[in-house]
PDB file of C-alpha atoms and ligand atoms in Angstrom:
ATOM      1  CA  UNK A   1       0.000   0.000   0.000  1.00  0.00           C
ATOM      2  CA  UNK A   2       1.465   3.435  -1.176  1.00  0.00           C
ATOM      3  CA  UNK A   3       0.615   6.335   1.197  1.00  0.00           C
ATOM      4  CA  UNK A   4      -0.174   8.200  -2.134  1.00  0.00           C
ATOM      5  CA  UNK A   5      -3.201   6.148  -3.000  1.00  0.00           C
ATOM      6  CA  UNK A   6      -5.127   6.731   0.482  1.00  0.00           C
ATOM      7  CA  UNK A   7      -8.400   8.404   0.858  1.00  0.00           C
ATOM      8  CA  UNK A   8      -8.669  10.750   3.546  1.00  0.00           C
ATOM      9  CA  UNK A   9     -12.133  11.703   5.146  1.00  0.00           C
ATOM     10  CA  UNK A  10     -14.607  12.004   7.910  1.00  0.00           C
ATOM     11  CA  UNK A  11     -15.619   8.676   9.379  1.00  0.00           C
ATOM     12  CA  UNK A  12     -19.449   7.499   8.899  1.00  0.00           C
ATOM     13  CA  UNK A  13     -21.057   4.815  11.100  1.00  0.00           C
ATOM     14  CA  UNK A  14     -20.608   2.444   9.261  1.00  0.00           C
ATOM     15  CA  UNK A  15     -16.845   2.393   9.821  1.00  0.00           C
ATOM     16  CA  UNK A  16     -17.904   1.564  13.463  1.00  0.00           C
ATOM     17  CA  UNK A  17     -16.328  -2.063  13.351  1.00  0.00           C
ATOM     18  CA  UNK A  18     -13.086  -1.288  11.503  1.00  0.00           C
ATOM     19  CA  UNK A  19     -12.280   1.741  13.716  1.00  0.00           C
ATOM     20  CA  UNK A  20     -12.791  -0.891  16.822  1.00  0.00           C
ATOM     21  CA  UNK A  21     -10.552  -3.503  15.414  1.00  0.00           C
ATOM     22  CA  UNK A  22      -7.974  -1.390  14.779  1.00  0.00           C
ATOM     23  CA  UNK A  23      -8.603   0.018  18.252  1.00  0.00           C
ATOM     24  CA  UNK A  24      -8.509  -3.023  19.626  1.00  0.00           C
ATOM     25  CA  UNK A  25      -5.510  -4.023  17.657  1.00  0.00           C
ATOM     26  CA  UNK A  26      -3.283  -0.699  19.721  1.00  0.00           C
ATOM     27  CA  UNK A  27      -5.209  -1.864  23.235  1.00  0.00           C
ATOM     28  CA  UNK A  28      -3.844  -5.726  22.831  1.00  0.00           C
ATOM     29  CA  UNK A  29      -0.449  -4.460  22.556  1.00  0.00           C
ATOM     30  CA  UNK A  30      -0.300  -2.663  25.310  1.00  0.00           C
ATOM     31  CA  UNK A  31       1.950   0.300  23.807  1.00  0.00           C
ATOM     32  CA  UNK A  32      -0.516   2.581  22.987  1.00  0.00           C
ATOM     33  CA  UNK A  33      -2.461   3.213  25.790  1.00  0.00           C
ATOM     34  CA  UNK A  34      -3.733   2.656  29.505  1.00  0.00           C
ATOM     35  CA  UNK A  35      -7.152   0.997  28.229  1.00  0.00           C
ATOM     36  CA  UNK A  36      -7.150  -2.345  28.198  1.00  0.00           C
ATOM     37  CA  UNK A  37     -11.026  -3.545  27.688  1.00  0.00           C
ATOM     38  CA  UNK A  38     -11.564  -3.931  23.816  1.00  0.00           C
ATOM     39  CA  UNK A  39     -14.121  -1.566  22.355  1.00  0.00           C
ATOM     40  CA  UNK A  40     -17.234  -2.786  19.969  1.00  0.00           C
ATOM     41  CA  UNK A  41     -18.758  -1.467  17.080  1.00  0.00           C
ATOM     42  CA  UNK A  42     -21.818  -0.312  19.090  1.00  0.00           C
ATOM     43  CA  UNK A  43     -19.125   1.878  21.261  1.00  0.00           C
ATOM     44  CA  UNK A  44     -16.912   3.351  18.556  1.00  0.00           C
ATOM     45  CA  UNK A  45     -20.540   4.285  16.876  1.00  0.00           C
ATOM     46  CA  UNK A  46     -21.760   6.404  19.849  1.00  0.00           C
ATOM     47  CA  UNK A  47     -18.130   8.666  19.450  1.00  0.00           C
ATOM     48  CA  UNK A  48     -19.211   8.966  15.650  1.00  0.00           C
ATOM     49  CA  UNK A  49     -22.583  10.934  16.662  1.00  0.00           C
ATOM     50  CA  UNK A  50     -21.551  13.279  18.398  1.00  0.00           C
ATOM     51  CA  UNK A  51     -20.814  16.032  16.097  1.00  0.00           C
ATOM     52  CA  UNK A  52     -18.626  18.161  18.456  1.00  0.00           C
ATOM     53  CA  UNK A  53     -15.833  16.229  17.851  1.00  0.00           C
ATOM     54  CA  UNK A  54     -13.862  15.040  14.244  1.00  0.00           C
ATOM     55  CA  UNK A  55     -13.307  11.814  13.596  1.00  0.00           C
ATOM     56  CA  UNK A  56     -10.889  11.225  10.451  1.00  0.00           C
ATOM     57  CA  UNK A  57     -10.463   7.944   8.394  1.00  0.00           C
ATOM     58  CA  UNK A  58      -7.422   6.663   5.867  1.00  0.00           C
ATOM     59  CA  UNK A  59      -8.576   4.575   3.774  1.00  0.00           C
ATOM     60  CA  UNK A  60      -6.565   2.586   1.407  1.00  0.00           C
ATOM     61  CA  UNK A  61      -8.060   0.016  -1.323  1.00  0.00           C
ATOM     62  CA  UNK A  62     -12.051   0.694   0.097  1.00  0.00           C
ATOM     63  CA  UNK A  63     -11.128  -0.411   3.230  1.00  0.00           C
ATOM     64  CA  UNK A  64      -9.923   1.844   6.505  1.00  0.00           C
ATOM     65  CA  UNK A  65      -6.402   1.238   7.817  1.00  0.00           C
ATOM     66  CA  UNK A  66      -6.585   4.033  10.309  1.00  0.00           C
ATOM     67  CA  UNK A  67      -8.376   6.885  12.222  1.00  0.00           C
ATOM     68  CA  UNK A  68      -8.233   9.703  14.293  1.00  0.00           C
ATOM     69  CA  UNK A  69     -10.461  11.107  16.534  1.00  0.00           C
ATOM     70  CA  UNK A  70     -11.143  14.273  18.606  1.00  0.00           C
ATOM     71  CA  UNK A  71     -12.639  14.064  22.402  1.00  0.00           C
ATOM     72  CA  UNK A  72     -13.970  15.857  25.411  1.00  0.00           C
ATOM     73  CA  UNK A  73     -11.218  17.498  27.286  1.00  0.00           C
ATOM     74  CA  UNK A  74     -12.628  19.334  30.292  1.00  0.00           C
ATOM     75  CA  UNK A  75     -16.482  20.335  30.322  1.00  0.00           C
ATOM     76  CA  UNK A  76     -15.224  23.940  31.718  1.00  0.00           C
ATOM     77  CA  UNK A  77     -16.767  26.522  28.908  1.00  0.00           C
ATOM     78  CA  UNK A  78     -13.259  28.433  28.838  1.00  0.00           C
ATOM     79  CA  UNK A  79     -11.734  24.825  27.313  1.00  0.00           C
ATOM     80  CA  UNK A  80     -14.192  24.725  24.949  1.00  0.00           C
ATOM     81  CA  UNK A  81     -11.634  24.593  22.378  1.00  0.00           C
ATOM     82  CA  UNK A  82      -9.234  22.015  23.415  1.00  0.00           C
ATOM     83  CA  UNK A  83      -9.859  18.619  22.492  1.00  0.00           C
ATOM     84  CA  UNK A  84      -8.167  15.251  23.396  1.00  0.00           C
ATOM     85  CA  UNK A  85      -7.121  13.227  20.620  1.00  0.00           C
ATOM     86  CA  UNK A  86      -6.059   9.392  19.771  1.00  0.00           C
ATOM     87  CA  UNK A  87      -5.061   7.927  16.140  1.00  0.00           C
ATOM     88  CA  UNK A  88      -4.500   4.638  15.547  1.00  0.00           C
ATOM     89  CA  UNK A  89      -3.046   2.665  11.870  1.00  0.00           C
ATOM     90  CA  UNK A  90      -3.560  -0.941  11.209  1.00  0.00           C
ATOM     91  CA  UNK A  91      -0.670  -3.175  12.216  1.00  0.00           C
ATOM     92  CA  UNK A  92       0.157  -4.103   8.536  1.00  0.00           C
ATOM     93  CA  UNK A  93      -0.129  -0.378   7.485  1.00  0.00           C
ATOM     94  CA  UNK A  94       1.822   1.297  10.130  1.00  0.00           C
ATOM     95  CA  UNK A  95       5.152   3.214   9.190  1.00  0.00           C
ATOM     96  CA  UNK A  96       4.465   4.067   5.569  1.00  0.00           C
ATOM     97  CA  UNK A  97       3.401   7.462   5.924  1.00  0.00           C
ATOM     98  CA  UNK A  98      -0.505   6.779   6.969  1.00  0.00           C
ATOM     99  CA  UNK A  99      -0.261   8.416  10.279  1.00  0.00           C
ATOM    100  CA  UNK A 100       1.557  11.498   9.018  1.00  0.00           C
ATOM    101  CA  UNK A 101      -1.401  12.042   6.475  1.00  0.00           C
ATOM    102  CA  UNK A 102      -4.331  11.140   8.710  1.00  0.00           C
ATOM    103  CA  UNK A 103      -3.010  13.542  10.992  1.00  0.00           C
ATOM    104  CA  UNK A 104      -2.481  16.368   8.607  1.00  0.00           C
ATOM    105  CA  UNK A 105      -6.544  15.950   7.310  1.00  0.00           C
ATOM    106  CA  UNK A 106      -7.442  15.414  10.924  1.00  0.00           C
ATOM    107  CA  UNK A 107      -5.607  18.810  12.041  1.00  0.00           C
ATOM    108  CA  UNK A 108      -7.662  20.666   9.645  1.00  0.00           C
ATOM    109  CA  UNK A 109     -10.698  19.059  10.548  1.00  0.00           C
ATOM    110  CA  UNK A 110      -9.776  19.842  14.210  1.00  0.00           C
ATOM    111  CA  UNK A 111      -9.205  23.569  13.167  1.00  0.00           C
ATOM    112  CA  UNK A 112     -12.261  24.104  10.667  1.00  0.00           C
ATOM    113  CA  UNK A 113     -14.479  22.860  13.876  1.00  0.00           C
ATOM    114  CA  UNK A 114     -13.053  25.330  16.006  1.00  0.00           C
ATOM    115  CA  UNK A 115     -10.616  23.700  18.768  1.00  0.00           C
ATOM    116  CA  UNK A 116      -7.550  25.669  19.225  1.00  0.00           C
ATOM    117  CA  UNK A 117      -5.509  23.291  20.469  1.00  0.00           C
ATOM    118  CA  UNK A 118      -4.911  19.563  20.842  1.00  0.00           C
ATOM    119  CA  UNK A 119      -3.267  17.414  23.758  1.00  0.00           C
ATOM    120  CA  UNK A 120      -2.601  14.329  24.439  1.00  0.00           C
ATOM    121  CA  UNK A 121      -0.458  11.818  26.345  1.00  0.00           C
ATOM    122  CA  UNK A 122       2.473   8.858  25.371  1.00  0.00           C
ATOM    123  CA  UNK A 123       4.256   6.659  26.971  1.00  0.00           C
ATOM    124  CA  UNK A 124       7.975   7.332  26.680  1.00  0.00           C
ATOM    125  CA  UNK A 125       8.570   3.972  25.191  1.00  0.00           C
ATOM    126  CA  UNK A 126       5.937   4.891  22.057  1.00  0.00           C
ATOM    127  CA  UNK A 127       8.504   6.074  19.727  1.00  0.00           C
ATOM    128  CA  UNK A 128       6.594   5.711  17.030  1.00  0.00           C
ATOM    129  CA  UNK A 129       3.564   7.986  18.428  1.00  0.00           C
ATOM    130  CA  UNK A 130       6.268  10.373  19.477  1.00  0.00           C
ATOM    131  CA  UNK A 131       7.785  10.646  15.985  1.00  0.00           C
ATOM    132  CA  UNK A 132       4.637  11.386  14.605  1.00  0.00           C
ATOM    133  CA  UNK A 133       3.640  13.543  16.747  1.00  0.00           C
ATOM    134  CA  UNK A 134       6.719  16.008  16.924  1.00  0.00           C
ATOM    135  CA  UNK A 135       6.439  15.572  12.731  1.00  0.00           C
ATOM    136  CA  UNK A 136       2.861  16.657  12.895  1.00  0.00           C
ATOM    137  CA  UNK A 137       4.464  19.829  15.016  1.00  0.00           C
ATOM    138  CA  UNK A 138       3.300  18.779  18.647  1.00  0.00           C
ATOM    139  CA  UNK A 139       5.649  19.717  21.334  1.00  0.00           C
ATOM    140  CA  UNK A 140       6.489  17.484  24.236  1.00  0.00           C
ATOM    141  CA  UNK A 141       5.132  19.598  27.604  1.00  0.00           C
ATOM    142  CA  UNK A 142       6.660  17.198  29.914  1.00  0.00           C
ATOM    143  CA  UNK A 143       6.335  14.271  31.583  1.00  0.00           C
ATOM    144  CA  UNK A 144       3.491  13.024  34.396  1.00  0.00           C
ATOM    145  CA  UNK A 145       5.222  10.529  36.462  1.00  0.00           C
ATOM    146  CA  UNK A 146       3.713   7.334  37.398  1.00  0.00           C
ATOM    147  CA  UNK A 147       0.358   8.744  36.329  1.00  0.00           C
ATOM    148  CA  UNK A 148      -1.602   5.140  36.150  1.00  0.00           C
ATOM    149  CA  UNK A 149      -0.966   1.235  35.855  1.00  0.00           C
ATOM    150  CA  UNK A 150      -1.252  -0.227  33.021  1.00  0.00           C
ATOM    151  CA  UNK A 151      -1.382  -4.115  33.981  1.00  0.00           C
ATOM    152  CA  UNK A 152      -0.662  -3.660  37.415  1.00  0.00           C
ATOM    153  CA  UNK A 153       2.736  -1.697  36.233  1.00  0.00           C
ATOM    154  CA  UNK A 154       2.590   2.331  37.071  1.00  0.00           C
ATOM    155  CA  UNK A 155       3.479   4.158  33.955  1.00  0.00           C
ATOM    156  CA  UNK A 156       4.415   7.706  33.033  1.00  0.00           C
ATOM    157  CA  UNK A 157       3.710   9.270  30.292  1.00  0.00           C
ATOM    158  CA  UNK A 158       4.943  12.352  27.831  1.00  0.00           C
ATOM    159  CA  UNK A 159       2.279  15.028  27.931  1.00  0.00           C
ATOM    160  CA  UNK A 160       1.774  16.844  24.206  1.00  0.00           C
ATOM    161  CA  UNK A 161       0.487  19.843  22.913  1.00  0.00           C
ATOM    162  CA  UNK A 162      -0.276  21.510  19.281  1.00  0.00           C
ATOM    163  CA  UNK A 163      -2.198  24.900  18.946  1.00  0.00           C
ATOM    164  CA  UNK A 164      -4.219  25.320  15.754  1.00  0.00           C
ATOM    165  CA  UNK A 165      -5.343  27.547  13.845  1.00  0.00           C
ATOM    166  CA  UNK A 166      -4.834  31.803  15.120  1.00  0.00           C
ATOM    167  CA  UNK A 167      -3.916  30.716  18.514  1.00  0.00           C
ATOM    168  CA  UNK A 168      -0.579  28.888  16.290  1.00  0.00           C
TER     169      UNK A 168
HETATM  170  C1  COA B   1       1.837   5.763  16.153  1.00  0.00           C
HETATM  171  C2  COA B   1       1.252   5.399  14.792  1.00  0.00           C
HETATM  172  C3  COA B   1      -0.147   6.012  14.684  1.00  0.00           C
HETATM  173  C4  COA B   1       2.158   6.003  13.692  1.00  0.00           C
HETATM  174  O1  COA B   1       1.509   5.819  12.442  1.00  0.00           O
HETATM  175  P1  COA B   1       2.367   5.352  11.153  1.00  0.00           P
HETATM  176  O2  COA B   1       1.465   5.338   9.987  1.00  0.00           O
HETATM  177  O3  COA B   1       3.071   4.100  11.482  1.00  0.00           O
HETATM  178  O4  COA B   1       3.417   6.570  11.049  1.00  0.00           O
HETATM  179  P2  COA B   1       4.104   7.137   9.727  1.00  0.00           P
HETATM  180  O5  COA B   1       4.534   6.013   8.858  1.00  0.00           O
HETATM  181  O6  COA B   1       3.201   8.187   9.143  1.00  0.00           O
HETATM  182  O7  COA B   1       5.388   7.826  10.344  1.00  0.00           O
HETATM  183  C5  COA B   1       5.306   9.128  10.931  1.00  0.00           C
HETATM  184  C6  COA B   1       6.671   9.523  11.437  1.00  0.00           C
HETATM  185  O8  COA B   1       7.019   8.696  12.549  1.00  0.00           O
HETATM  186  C7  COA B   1       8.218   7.956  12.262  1.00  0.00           C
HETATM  187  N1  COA B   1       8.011   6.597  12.730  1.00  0.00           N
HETATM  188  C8  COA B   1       7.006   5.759  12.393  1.00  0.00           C
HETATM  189  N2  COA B   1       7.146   4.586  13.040  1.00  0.00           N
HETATM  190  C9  COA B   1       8.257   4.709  13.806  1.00  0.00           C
HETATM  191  C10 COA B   1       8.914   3.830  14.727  1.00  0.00           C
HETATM  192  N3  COA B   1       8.441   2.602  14.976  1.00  0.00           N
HETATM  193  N4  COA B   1      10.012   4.286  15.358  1.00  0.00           N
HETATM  194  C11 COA B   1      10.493   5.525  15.127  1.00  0.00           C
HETATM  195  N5  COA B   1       9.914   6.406  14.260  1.00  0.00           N
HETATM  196  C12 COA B   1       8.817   5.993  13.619  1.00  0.00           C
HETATM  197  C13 COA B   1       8.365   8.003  10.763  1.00  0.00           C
HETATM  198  O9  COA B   1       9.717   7.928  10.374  1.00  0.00           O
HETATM  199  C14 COA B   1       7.764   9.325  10.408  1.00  0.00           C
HETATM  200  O10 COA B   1       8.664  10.398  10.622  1.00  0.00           O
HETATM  201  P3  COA B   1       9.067  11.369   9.388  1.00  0.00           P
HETATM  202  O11 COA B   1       7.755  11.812   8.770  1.00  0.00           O
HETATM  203  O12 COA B   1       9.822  12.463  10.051  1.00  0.00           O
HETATM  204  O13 COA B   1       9.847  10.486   8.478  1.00  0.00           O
HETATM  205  C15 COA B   1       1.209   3.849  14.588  1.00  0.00           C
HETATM  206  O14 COA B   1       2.477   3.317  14.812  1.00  0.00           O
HETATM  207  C16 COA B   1       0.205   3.161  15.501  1.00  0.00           C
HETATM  208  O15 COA B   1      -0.982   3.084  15.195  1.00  0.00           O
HETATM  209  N6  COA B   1       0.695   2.645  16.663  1.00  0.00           N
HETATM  210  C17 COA B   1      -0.171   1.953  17.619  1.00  0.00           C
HETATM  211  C18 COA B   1      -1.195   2.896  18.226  1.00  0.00           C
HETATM  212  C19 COA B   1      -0.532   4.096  18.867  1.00  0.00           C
HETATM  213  O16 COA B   1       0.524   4.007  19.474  1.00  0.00           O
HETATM  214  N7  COA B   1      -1.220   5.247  18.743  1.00  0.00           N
HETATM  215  C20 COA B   1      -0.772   6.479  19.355  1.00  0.00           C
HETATM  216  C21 COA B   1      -1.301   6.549  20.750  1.00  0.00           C
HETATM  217  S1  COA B   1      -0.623   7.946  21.638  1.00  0.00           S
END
């Protein structure tokens, strides 16, 4: 799969299962993040109606090989527009260039809906998510020390930030 021949755009519901199983695929190996109960369809479909909050696909040969989505930060009005983020690529897609383009249509999704700024978290030991990220012009914050367990293990994790948009 060439990076040049993927299809970039919003997700519909009825990429609900393939946005879990690749999901799913990042929560089995246990790099990616703290979650470790799989998500379903019926889960991953409730995030895709809520219309605050973009929710990109790649899609390569029809089908999707990897997403990125927008959440809640803080309910506080004056954080309005900050959002949380996660994007995920398909094992057998990963480091051929998906993630850097699903993240640059997801940014300008993220700034055409108004957020001024996205943050998120990494473990130290994601170097791949940490690549990405500081290509995609995120800057590491710092770190939050022993912040939760991840199978029993407490982890930290690298906090990041990118400002969109006028506030850039
Ligand atoms: C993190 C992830 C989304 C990256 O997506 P990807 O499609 O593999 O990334 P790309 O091929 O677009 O590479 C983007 C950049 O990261 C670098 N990179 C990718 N994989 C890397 C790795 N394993 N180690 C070091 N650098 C890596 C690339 O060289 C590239 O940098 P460049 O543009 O300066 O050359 C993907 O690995 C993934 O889904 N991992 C599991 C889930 C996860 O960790 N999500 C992030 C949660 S915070």
């Amino acid at each position: 799969m060439q990076s040049a021949s993927l299809h970039l755009r919003p997700a519909r519901s009825s990429d609900a299962a393939r946005i879990a199983e690749v999901y799913n695929q990042g929560i089995q190996e246990r790099v990616a993040t703290f979650e470790t109960r799989e998500r379903s369809a019926a889960e991953v479909a409730a995030w895709l109606d809520d219309p605050r909050y973009p929710v990109v696909v790649a899609e390569a040969g029809g089908a999707v090989v990897g997403w990125a989505a927008a959440s809640s930060y803080r309910t506080r009005d004056c954080y309005a527009g900050i959002a949380e983020f996660s994007v995920y690529v398909a094992r057998e897609a990963r480091g051929r260039g998906v993630g850097r383009r699903l993240m640059g249509a997801f940014l300008e999704a993220c700034r055409r809906a108004g957020f001024w700024k996205l943050v998120s978290r990494v473990f130290p030991e994601n170097t791949a998510s940490l690549a990405l990220l500081a290509a995609c012009g995120f800057r590491e914050v710092g770190v939050y020390q022993r912040h939760a367990q991840l199978d029993g293990v407490w982890r930290d994790v690298v906090i990041v930030e990118r400002l969109l948009g006028d506030a850039g």
